[in-house]
Tab-separated table of C-alpha atoms in Angstrom:
chain	number	residue	atom	x	y	z
A	182	MET	CA	-46.812	14.185	-191.818
A	183	TYR	CA	-50.352	14.991	-192.884
A	184	GLU	CA	-51.965	13.394	-195.914
A	185	PHE	CA	-51.515	14.940	-199.337
A	186	LYS	CA	-52.257	14.115	-202.940
A	187	TYR	CA	-49.158	13.363	-204.973
A	188	HIS	CA	-48.827	14.625	-208.540
A	189	ARG	CA	-46.111	13.728	-210.984
A	190	PRO	CA	-46.236	16.005	-214.026
A	191	ALA	CA	-44.050	15.259	-217.041
A	192	THR	CA	-43.615	18.883	-218.071
A	193	VAL	CA	-43.297	22.295	-216.440
A	194	ARG	CA	-46.538	23.345	-218.139
A	195	GLN	CA	-48.413	20.433	-216.552
A	196	ALA	CA	-46.889	21.275	-213.200
A	197	ALA	CA	-47.990	24.914	-213.518
A	198	ASN	CA	-51.535	23.811	-214.369
A	199	ILE	CA	-51.709	21.648	-211.264
A	200	LEU	CA	-50.488	24.577	-209.173
A	201	LEU	CA	-53.094	26.842	-210.755
A	202	LYS	CA	-55.945	24.425	-210.045
A	203	ASN	CA	-54.933	23.556	-206.497
A	204	GLU	CA	-54.509	26.347	-204.036
A	205	ASP	CA	-51.755	25.667	-201.488
A	206	ALA	CA	-50.138	23.024	-203.684
A	207	LYS	CA	-46.374	22.840	-203.181
A	208	LEU	CA	-43.603	21.913	-205.570
A	209	ILE	CA	-41.106	19.282	-204.500
A	210	ALA	CA	-37.815	18.439	-206.211
A	211	GLY	CA	-35.130	17.231	-203.806
A	212	GLY	CA	-37.455	17.598	-200.837
A	213	HIS	CA	-34.684	18.371	-198.373
A	214	THR	CA	-36.358	21.449	-197.006
A	215	LEU	CA	-40.014	20.680	-197.612
A	216	LEU	CA	-40.123	17.113	-196.257
A	217	PRO	CA	-38.509	17.988	-192.909
A	218	VAL	CA	-41.010	20.804	-192.311
A	219	MET	CA	-43.879	18.546	-193.387
A	220	LYS	CA	-42.680	15.890	-190.949
A	221	GLN	CA	-42.754	18.490	-188.189
A	222	ARG	CA	-46.239	19.495	-189.370
A	223	LEU	CA	-45.058	23.056	-189.858
A	224	ALA	CA	-46.255	22.702	-193.439
A	225	ALA	CA	-49.224	20.642	-194.562
A	226	PRO	CA	-49.688	21.149	-198.297
A	227	PRO	CA	-52.752	19.234	-199.554
A	228	HIS	CA	-51.015	18.661	-202.901
A	229	LEU	CA	-47.388	17.871	-203.716
A	230	VAL	CA	-46.214	18.401	-207.278
A	231	ASP	CA	-43.053	16.385	-207.942
A	232	LEU	CA	-40.695	18.050	-210.424
A	233	SER	CA	-38.068	15.319	-210.192
A	234	HIS	CA	-39.476	13.463	-213.185
A	235	VAL	CA	-39.644	16.476	-215.507
A	236	GLU	CA	-37.077	15.823	-218.225
A	237	GLY	CA	-34.507	18.375	-219.278
A	238	LEU	CA	-34.809	20.532	-216.181
A	239	ASP	CA	-31.399	19.659	-214.729
A	240	GLY	CA	-29.029	20.611	-217.536
A	241	ILE	CA	-25.746	22.469	-217.075
A	242	GLU	CA	-24.417	24.328	-220.114
A	243	ILE	CA	-22.606	27.408	-221.379
A	244	LYS	CA	-24.733	29.769	-223.444
A	245	GLY	CA	-22.837	32.732	-224.811
A	246	ARG	CA	-21.120	34.381	-221.843
A	247	SER	CA	-23.288	32.712	-219.250
A	248	LEU	CA	-23.388	29.472	-217.327
A	249	VAL	CA	-26.942	28.150	-217.352
A	250	ILE	CA	-28.002	25.662	-214.682
A	251	GLY	CA	-31.363	23.882	-214.762
A	252	ALA	CA	-33.620	24.240	-211.733
A	253	THR	CA	-33.481	20.581	-210.696
A	254	ALA	CA	-29.695	20.288	-211.020
A	255	LYS	CA	-28.518	18.822	-207.749
A	256	HIS	CA	-25.843	20.360	-205.552
A	257	ALA	CA	-23.617	17.317	-206.138
A	258	ASP	CA	-23.979	17.720	-209.919
A	259	VAL	CA	-23.046	21.407	-209.786
A	260	ALA	CA	-20.119	20.658	-207.453
A	261	ALA	CA	-18.762	17.910	-209.708
A	262	SER	CA	-19.527	19.526	-213.080
A	263	ALA	CA	-16.464	20.147	-215.240
A	264	ILE	CA	-18.423	22.897	-217.013
A	265	VAL	CA	-19.116	24.749	-213.751
A	266	GLY	CA	-15.554	24.106	-212.530
A	267	GLU	CA	-14.178	25.739	-215.669
A	268	ALA	CA	-16.640	28.643	-215.968
A	269	ILE	CA	-17.241	29.639	-212.328
A	270	PRO	CA	-15.145	27.485	-209.972
A	271	ALA	CA	-16.445	29.474	-206.991
A	272	LEU	CA	-19.948	28.218	-207.743
A	273	ALA	CA	-18.834	24.573	-207.838
A	274	GLU	CA	-17.078	25.129	-204.530
A	275	LEU	CA	-20.155	26.754	-203.004
A	276	ALA	CA	-22.292	23.773	-204.061
A	277	SER	CA	-19.776	21.387	-202.491
A	278	LEU	CA	-20.239	23.142	-199.128
A	279	ILE	CA	-24.019	22.717	-198.923
A	280	GLY	CA	-25.292	20.180	-196.400
A	281	ASP	CA	-23.542	16.819	-196.542
A	282	PRO	CA	-22.853	14.353	-199.385
A	283	ALA	CA	-26.271	12.641	-199.144
A	284	VAL	CA	-28.099	15.970	-198.981
A	285	ARG	CA	-26.167	17.191	-202.017
A	286	HIS	CA	-27.360	14.144	-203.966
A	287	LYS	CA	-30.963	15.328	-203.567
A	288	GLY	CA	-31.095	19.083	-202.962
A	289	THR	CA	-31.560	21.311	-206.017
A	290	ILE	CA	-30.554	24.863	-206.953
A	291	GLY	CA	-34.132	25.789	-207.843
A	292	GLY	CA	-35.419	24.508	-204.532
A	293	SER	CA	-32.785	26.416	-202.593
A	294	LEU	CA	-33.594	29.680	-204.380
A	295	ALA	CA	-37.371	29.285	-204.167
A	296	ASN	CA	-37.092	28.674	-200.436
A	297	ASN	CA	-34.794	31.700	-199.922
A	298	ASP	CA	-33.580	30.565	-196.528
A	299	PRO	CA	-31.613	33.478	-194.997
A	300	THR	CA	-28.689	31.115	-194.341
A	301	ALA	CA	-28.720	29.349	-197.721
A	302	ASP	CA	-25.586	29.539	-199.873
A	303	TYR	CA	-26.916	29.898	-203.420
A	304	PRO	CA	-28.611	33.285	-202.906
A	305	ALA	CA	-25.177	34.823	-202.213
A	306	ALA	CA	-23.872	33.569	-205.563
A	307	VAL	CA	-26.979	34.598	-207.489
A	308	LEU	CA	-26.897	38.152	-206.138
A	309	ALA	CA	-23.118	38.565	-206.443
A	310	LEU	CA	-22.930	37.248	-209.981
A	311	GLY	CA	-26.034	39.137	-211.071
A	312	ALA	CA	-27.654	35.922	-212.244
A	313	THR	CA	-31.005	35.842	-213.976
A	314	ILE	CA	-33.669	33.558	-212.544
A	315	VAL	CA	-35.719	32.181	-215.405
A	316	THR	CA	-39.227	30.921	-214.672
A	317	ASN	CA	-42.031	29.512	-216.791
A	318	LYS	CA	-43.363	33.069	-217.001
A	319	ARG	CA	-40.508	35.570	-217.010
A	320	LYS	CA	-36.920	36.432	-216.217
A	321	LEU	CA	-36.108	37.917	-212.836
A	322	LYS	CA	-33.074	39.798	-211.602
A	323	PRO	CA	-31.933	38.830	-208.097
A	324	GLU	CA	-32.878	42.264	-206.733
A	325	GLU	CA	-36.488	41.577	-207.791
A	326	PHE	CA	-36.478	37.906	-206.897
A	327	PHE	CA	-35.286	37.940	-203.276
A	328	GLN	CA	-37.841	39.709	-201.105
A	329	GLY	CA	-36.820	38.957	-197.539
A	330	LEU	CA	-36.950	35.947	-195.238
A	331	PHE	CA	-38.249	32.873	-197.069
A	332	THR	CA	-39.954	35.261	-199.494
A	333	THR	CA	-39.483	35.572	-203.241
A	334	ALA	CA	-41.240	37.219	-206.171
A	335	LEU	CA	-42.520	33.816	-207.352
A	336	GLU	CA	-46.252	33.703	-207.993
A	337	PRO	CA	-48.299	30.689	-206.856
A	338	ASP	CA	-48.136	28.996	-210.271
A	339	GLU	CA	-44.655	30.175	-211.174
A	340	ILE	CA	-41.826	27.658	-211.459
A	341	ILE	CA	-38.096	28.323	-211.682
A	342	THR	CA	-36.772	26.544	-214.772
A	343	LYS	CA	-33.152	27.686	-214.865
A	344	VAL	CA	-30.632	30.143	-213.536
A	345	SER	CA	-28.276	31.996	-215.857
A	346	PHE	CA	-24.996	33.168	-214.318
A	347	PRO	CA	-22.887	35.691	-216.258
A	348	ILE	CA	-19.305	34.414	-216.061
A	349	PRO	CA	-17.175	36.681	-213.833
A	350	LYS	CA	-13.479	37.414	-214.173
A	351	LYS	CA	-12.845	36.050	-210.710
A	352	ALA	CA	-14.978	34.962	-207.795
A	353	ALA	CA	-14.804	33.158	-204.480
A	354	TYR	CA	-17.144	32.104	-201.700
A	355	ILE	CA	-16.072	31.746	-198.091
A	356	LYS	CA	-18.464	30.151	-195.639
A	357	PHE	CA	-18.180	30.293	-191.865
A	358	ARG	CA	-20.346	27.470	-190.631
A	359	ASN	CA	-22.478	27.189	-187.594
A	360	GLN	CA	-20.748	24.243	-185.952
A	361	ALA	CA	-23.981	22.400	-185.167
A	362	SER	CA	-26.280	23.035	-188.106
A	363	ARG	CA	-23.489	23.507	-190.661
A	364	TYR	CA	-25.504	26.290	-192.233
A	365	ALA	CA	-23.687	29.563	-192.896
A	366	LEU	CA	-23.358	31.663	-189.772
A	367	VAL	CA	-21.950	34.072	-192.318
A	368	GLY	CA	-21.084	33.412	-195.954
A	369	VAL	CA	-19.475	35.993	-198.239
A	370	PHE	CA	-19.389	35.787	-202.027
A	371	VAL	CA	-17.067	38.135	-203.913
A	372	ALA	CA	-17.278	38.500	-207.682
A	373	LYS	CA	-15.026	40.603	-209.913
A	374	ARG	CA	-17.186	41.161	-212.949
A	375	PRO	CA	-16.235	42.837	-216.245
A	376	SER	CA	-17.915	46.098	-215.188
A	377	ASP	CA	-17.899	46.079	-211.380
A	378	VAL	CA	-17.272	44.175	-208.165
A	379	ARG	CA	-19.997	42.685	-206.026
A	380	VAL	CA	-19.827	41.487	-202.441
A	381	THR	CA	-22.815	39.637	-201.010
A	382	VAL	CA	-23.530	38.196	-197.596
A	383	THR	CA	-25.732	35.314	-196.534
A	384	GLY	CA	-26.482	34.061	-193.031
A	385	ALA	CA	-26.121	37.436	-191.367
A	386	GLY	CA	-28.885	39.681	-192.668
A	387	SER	CA	-32.225	39.739	-190.885
A	388	GLU	CA	-33.837	40.173	-194.318
A	389	GLY	CA	-31.742	37.542	-196.069
A	390	VAL	CA	-28.981	37.991	-198.625
A	391	PHE	CA	-27.616	41.517	-199.146
A	392	ARG	CA	-24.797	43.460	-200.823
A	393	VAL	CA	-22.040	45.399	-199.063
A	394	THR	CA	-21.674	48.417	-201.324
A	395	ALA	CA	-18.878	50.021	-199.292
A	396	PHE	CA	-16.741	46.910	-199.895
A	397	GLU	CA	-17.729	46.846	-203.557
A	398	GLU	CA	-16.597	50.427	-204.176
A	399	ALA	CA	-13.273	49.880	-202.417
A	400	LEU	CA	-12.627	46.638	-204.288
A	401	LYS	CA	-13.522	48.183	-207.627
A	402	LYS	CA	-10.656	50.624	-207.128
A	403	ARG	CA	-8.279	47.935	-205.987
A	404	PHE	CA	-9.155	44.223	-205.893
A	405	SER	CA	-7.039	43.336	-202.891
A	406	PRO	CA	-7.831	42.350	-199.285
A	407	LYS	CA	-5.980	45.484	-198.150
A	408	ALA	CA	-8.558	47.649	-199.906
A	409	LEU	CA	-10.999	46.626	-197.178
A	410	ASP	CA	-8.803	47.784	-194.296
A	411	GLY	CA	-10.650	50.205	-192.070
A	412	ILE	CA	-14.072	49.690	-193.668
A	413	HIS	CA	-16.530	48.321	-191.136
A	414	VAL	CA	-19.937	46.770	-191.617
A	415	ASP	CA	-22.690	48.193	-189.430
A	416	ALA	CA	-24.220	45.637	-187.061
A	417	ASP	CA	-27.650	47.218	-187.464
A	418	GLY	CA	-30.009	44.871	-189.276
A	419	LEU	CA	-27.841	41.801	-188.697
A	420	ASN	CA	-29.032	38.674	-186.931
A	421	SER	CA	-28.199	38.214	-183.301
A	422	ASP	CA	-28.749	34.855	-181.611
A	423	LEU	CA	-27.068	32.371	-179.303
A	424	HIS	CA	-24.657	31.439	-182.095
A	425	GLY	CA	-23.321	34.937	-182.520
A	426	SER	CA	-24.184	38.565	-181.856
A	427	ALA	CA	-24.838	41.070	-184.621
A	428	GLU	CA	-21.461	42.667	-183.833
A	429	TYR	CA	-19.733	39.305	-184.196
A	430	ARG	CA	-21.414	38.696	-187.533
A	431	ALA	CA	-20.481	42.210	-188.712
A	432	HIS	CA	-16.861	41.476	-187.825
A	433	LEU	CA	-17.006	38.116	-189.618
A	434	ILE	CA	-18.279	39.760	-192.799
A	435	GLY	CA	-15.124	41.868	-192.960
A	436	VAL	CA	-12.826	38.936	-192.240
A	437	LEU	CA	-14.535	36.603	-194.703
A	438	ALA	CA	-14.680	39.251	-197.434
A	439	LYS	CA	-10.893	39.660	-197.198
A	440	ARG	CA	-10.427	35.904	-197.348
A	441	ALA	CA	-12.766	35.707	-200.333
A	442	VAL	CA	-10.797	38.375	-202.224
A	443	GLU	CA	-7.598	36.519	-201.432
A	444	ALA	CA	-9.125	33.233	-202.640
A	445	ALA	CA	-10.412	34.892	-205.813
A	446	ASN	CA	-6.981	36.391	-206.492
A	447	ALA	CA	-5.419	32.939	-206.158
A	448	LYS	CA	-7.308	31.887	-209.297
A	449	PRO	CA	-6.345	32.949	-212.813
A	450	GLU	CA	-8.332	35.909	-214.071
A	451	LYS	CA	-10.638	35.172	-216.998
A	452	GLU	CA	-10.214	37.254	-220.125
A	453	LEU	CA	-13.675	38.638	-220.717
A	454	PRO	CA	-14.759	41.339	-223.121
A	455	GLU	CA	-16.507	44.381	-221.701
A	456	PRO	CA	-20.236	43.688	-221.487
A	457	ASP	CA	-22.218	44.654	-224.542
A	458	PRO	CA	-25.410	46.341	-223.361
A	459	THR	CA	-27.214	45.395	-226.588
A	460	GLN	CA	-26.728	41.694	-225.867
A	461	PRO	CA	-29.270	40.006	-223.632
A	462	SER	CA	-27.551	38.302	-220.737
A	463	VAL	CA	-29.810	35.257	-220.849
A	464	GLY	CA	-29.296	32.719	-223.584
B	191	MET	CA	-52.746	5.241	-202.444
B	192	ALA	CA	-50.091	5.300	-205.127
B	193	LYS	CA	-48.712	2.329	-206.999
B	194	ILE	CA	-44.938	2.200	-207.119
B	195	SER	CA	-42.519	-0.136	-208.863
B	196	LEU	CA	-38.839	-0.070	-208.076
B	197	ILE	CA	-35.809	-2.311	-207.844
B	198	VAL	CA	-34.649	-3.049	-204.312
B	199	ASN	CA	-31.348	-4.887	-203.905
B	200	GLY	CA	-31.674	-6.183	-207.441
B	201	ASN	CA	-35.241	-7.465	-207.066
B	202	PRO	CA	-38.278	-5.834	-208.662
B	203	VAL	CA	-40.827	-4.675	-206.084
B	204	THR	CA	-44.343	-3.360	-206.687
B	205	ALA	CA	-46.564	-1.961	-203.938
B	206	ASN	CA	-49.413	0.397	-203.139
B	207	VAL	CA	-48.335	3.046	-200.672
B	208	ASP	CA	-49.778	6.128	-199.030
B	209	PRO	CA	-47.895	8.984	-200.756
B	210	ARG	CA	-46.654	10.235	-197.384
B	211	THR	CA	-44.761	6.987	-196.762
B	212	LEU	CA	-41.067	7.698	-196.381
B	213	LEU	CA	-38.645	5.499	-198.264
B	214	VAL	CA	-37.176	4.299	-194.965
B	215	GLN	CA	-40.633	3.325	-193.692
B	216	PHE	CA	-41.330	1.465	-196.921
B	217	LEU	CA	-38.042	-0.426	-196.694
B	218	ARG	CA	-38.431	-1.319	-193.026
B	219	GLU	CA	-42.150	-1.832	-192.643
B	220	ASN	CA	-43.285	-3.062	-196.060
B	221	LEU	CA	-40.203	-4.956	-197.161
B	222	ARG	CA	-38.929	-5.832	-193.654
B	223	LEU	CA	-35.446	-4.658	-194.594
B	224	THR	CA	-34.660	-3.441	-191.103
B	225	GLY	CA	-30.930	-2.966	-191.662
B	226	THR	CA	-31.657	0.638	-192.630
B	227	HIS	CA	-32.184	2.543	-189.389
B	228	VAL	CA	-34.122	5.624	-188.347
B	229	GLY	CA	-31.932	7.681	-186.060
B	230	CYS	CA	-32.735	11.384	-185.886
B	231	ASP	CA	-35.487	11.356	-188.548
B	232	THR	CA	-34.366	14.890	-189.496
B	233	SER	CA	-31.796	14.137	-192.252
B	234	GLN	CA	-28.841	14.858	-189.998
B	235	CYS	CA	-27.577	11.583	-188.521
B	236	GLY	CA	-27.251	9.391	-191.608
B	237	ALA	CA	-28.400	6.106	-190.008
B	238	CYS	CA	-30.943	5.821	-192.833
B	239	VAL	CA	-28.530	6.218	-195.766
B	240	VAL	CA	-29.271	3.952	-198.726
B	241	HIS	CA	-28.238	4.183	-202.370
B	242	LEU	CA	-30.784	5.545	-204.831
B	243	ASP	CA	-29.578	4.833	-208.373
B	244	GLY	CA	-26.152	4.239	-206.857
B	245	LYS	CA	-25.937	7.493	-204.893
B	246	ALA	CA	-26.100	7.851	-201.117
B	247	VAL	CA	-29.325	9.501	-199.960
B	248	LYS	CA	-31.130	9.860	-196.665
B	249	SER	CA	-34.146	7.583	-196.903
B	250	CYS	CA	-35.863	9.404	-194.013
B	251	THR	CA	-36.055	12.477	-196.239
B	252	THR	CA	-37.172	10.738	-199.416
B	253	LEU	CA	-40.733	9.727	-200.222
B	254	ALA	CA	-41.239	6.151	-201.362
B	255	VAL	CA	-43.236	7.497	-204.327
B	256	MET	CA	-40.211	9.515	-205.399
B	257	ALA	CA	-38.217	6.258	-205.669
B	258	ASP	CA	-40.771	4.871	-208.123
B	259	GLY	CA	-38.967	3.678	-211.247
B	260	HIS	CA	-35.599	3.876	-209.553
B	261	SER	CA	-33.169	1.411	-208.022
B	262	VAL	CA	-32.495	1.221	-204.282
B	263	THR	CA	-29.662	-0.612	-202.535
B	264	THR	CA	-29.727	-1.127	-198.785
B	265	ILE	CA	-27.115	-2.577	-196.447
B	266	GLU	CA	-28.740	-5.991	-197.040
B	267	GLY	CA	-27.974	-5.659	-200.752
B	268	LEU	CA	-24.212	-5.177	-200.477
B	269	ALA	CA	-23.440	-8.906	-200.243
B	270	ALA	CA	-25.636	-11.958	-200.793
B	271	ASP	CA	-26.945	-13.924	-197.809
B	272	GLY	CA	-24.429	-16.522	-196.710
B	273	ALA	CA	-21.747	-15.143	-199.044
B	274	PRO	CA	-18.638	-13.360	-197.731
B	275	LEU	CA	-19.280	-9.829	-196.474
B	276	HIS	CA	-18.774	-6.816	-198.738
B	277	PRO	CA	-15.181	-5.537	-198.295
B	278	MET	CA	-16.435	-2.391	-196.540
B	279	GLN	CA	-18.475	-4.491	-194.086
B	280	GLU	CA	-15.484	-6.755	-193.545
B	281	ALA	CA	-13.259	-3.723	-192.896
B	282	PHE	CA	-15.655	-2.432	-190.229
B	283	ARG	CA	-15.571	-5.861	-188.577
B	284	GLU	CA	-11.799	-6.183	-188.821
B	285	HIS	CA	-11.041	-2.644	-187.578
B	286	HIS	CA	-13.744	-2.544	-184.929
B	287	GLY	CA	-15.502	0.341	-186.663
B	288	LEU	CA	-18.582	0.003	-184.488
B	289	GLN	CA	-19.650	-0.298	-180.910
B	290	CYS	CA	-23.433	-0.300	-180.579
B	291	GLY	CA	-23.826	-0.664	-184.336
B	292	PHE	CA	-26.801	1.632	-184.759
B	293	CYS	CA	-25.050	4.051	-187.155
B	294	THR	CA	-23.140	1.298	-188.954
B	295	PRO	CA	-25.453	0.566	-191.909
B	296	GLY	CA	-25.539	4.265	-192.779
B	297	MET	CA	-21.787	4.620	-192.248
B	298	ILE	CA	-21.100	1.706	-194.590
B	299	MET	CA	-23.513	2.899	-197.292
B	300	THR	CA	-21.970	6.375	-197.105
B	301	ALA	CA	-18.470	4.886	-197.231
B	302	VAL	CA	-19.242	2.777	-200.309
B	303	ASP	CA	-20.681	5.837	-202.063
B	304	LEU	CA	-17.551	7.777	-201.088
B	305	VAL	CA	-15.321	5.135	-202.685
B	306	HIS	CA	-17.436	5.236	-205.856
B	307	ARG	CA	-16.902	9.002	-206.055
B	308	LYS	CA	-13.364	9.473	-204.765
B	309	GLY	CA	-11.590	6.192	-205.358
B	310	HIS	CA	-9.698	3.678	-203.273
B	311	ASP	CA	-6.940	5.797	-201.788
B	312	LEU	CA	-8.634	8.065	-199.263
B	313	SER	CA	-6.890	10.347	-196.789
B	314	ASP	CA	-8.161	10.575	-193.223
B	315	HIS	CA	-9.035	14.197	-193.890
B	316	THR	CA	-11.206	13.304	-196.893
B	317	ILE	CA	-12.965	10.544	-194.958
B	318	ARG	CA	-13.695	12.824	-192.009
B	319	GLU	CA	-15.010	15.580	-194.266
B	320	GLU	CA	-17.207	13.131	-196.142
B	321	LEU	CA	-18.661	11.747	-192.898
B	322	GLU	CA	-20.232	15.134	-192.223
B	323	GLY	CA	-23.707	13.680	-192.584
B	324	ASN	CA	-23.214	10.567	-190.446
B	325	LEU	CA	-23.216	10.737	-186.674
B	326	CYS	CA	-21.793	8.099	-184.331
B	327	ARG	CA	-22.254	8.559	-180.593
B	328	CYS	CA	-20.007	5.701	-179.427
B	329	THR	CA	-16.730	5.392	-181.250
B	330	GLY	CA	-15.308	8.869	-181.506
B	331	TYR	CA	-14.938	8.040	-185.233
B	332	GLN	CA	-11.317	6.919	-185.008
B	333	ASN	CA	-11.965	3.302	-185.920
B	334	ILE	CA	-14.657	4.236	-188.416
B	335	VAL	CA	-12.113	6.319	-190.318
B	336	GLU	CA	-9.604	3.457	-190.209
B	337	SER	CA	-12.257	1.003	-191.359
B	338	ILE	CA	-13.251	3.150	-194.318
B	339	ALA	CA	-9.642	3.689	-195.414
B	340	ALA	CA	-9.040	-0.072	-195.287
B	341	GLY	CA	-12.413	-0.917	-196.883
B	342	ALA	CA	-11.746	1.509	-199.721
B	343	LYS	CA	-8.448	-0.218	-200.499
B	344	ALA	CA	-10.038	-3.670	-200.219
B	345	MET	CA	-12.808	-2.671	-202.622
B	346	GLY	CA	-10.113	-2.131	-205.251
B	347	ASN	CA	-9.326	-5.846	-205.123
B	348	SER	CA	-12.874	-7.122	-204.943
B	349	ASP	CA	-15.597	-8.045	-207.400
B	350	LEU	CA	-18.165	-6.482	-205.097
B	351	THR	CA	-18.773	-2.815	-205.682
């Protein structure tokens, strides 16, 4: 690992100022992506800005009809949170499938989203649930935020502060792991929302997380695994590597989507009012 | 250099470190606590697991500066020198949960954390799932799983946590 200067701001504003003054400075929270690449010298930021001591950035709370999770909330906290388990059990389950227990004690939701690894789990939930990514500057919809492999809309001095998930009626996440890395070879998140159904896929897309609109339309008519019979995902644009061909991944998407619908249907449906377009979705 | 102050195995420690010093390097090279091992150095094998504020973490993927102000427990801190072993250590000895021993400190620290989170009555399935981040290349895990199940029960009847 190359040398760097270590900064420990007490507030998000201080952190943003350090980023503004130091080109190529990097934020660190859990460090479970950044430190490994720094050790391999694939990244050599001259400045590290540690967010782990910023107070109040790791809260988990319900605000109105949304579940709001602070950027430095750790995967283990989300997985074990009674609030998350009650509001969006699929999200708690997703968090419990990331990495291993020790990794989950350090890795954060904000770090995962900012990195936008094409095999990361959280992006699937954020896109499927239509979550809002709140930064120190603005609020971003997932469609604006995710911009391809390891690329997001975040500006150099922009910091994710929280993520606001509208509570769905039902949801489930099914992950098919790469047996060696344990990352998602394919992961499918299905969410039945008050107004529509969303199906998102991580691990398979060559540009990162994406939606399967053909599945969404079929499931909106009938939220049952059978609704997906005969609908195939095109292998074009899917990853192909020694772990699985694009065709294999396309097949898996269909299988996992059915399993996800089945898993979602096994949970009680939440009584939610129709969305009120005059109400902002972020509390 | 950065000045750090932390508690290691119950004792206050203050040191000046290069910010790029990993927690595992600090423990092994500065404090000479060589029970914590470096296996893969890529946060996969778990030989370096220690407790940071009571939670299992991989000390090869944690900066020493990030542990500033926190409390660290290593395998050396589970039981006092000369005192009886911690029940989880004793269970590994009793059930032959190790062969070469390289992964053992990490296995035991992970197992103790597991008991703190999931209690004293652990199924084999739970133990195997929870060992996802700890690799052993000798035992085939069978005796490790038995050791952890027995150690978890024994911890219920022990003053040592």
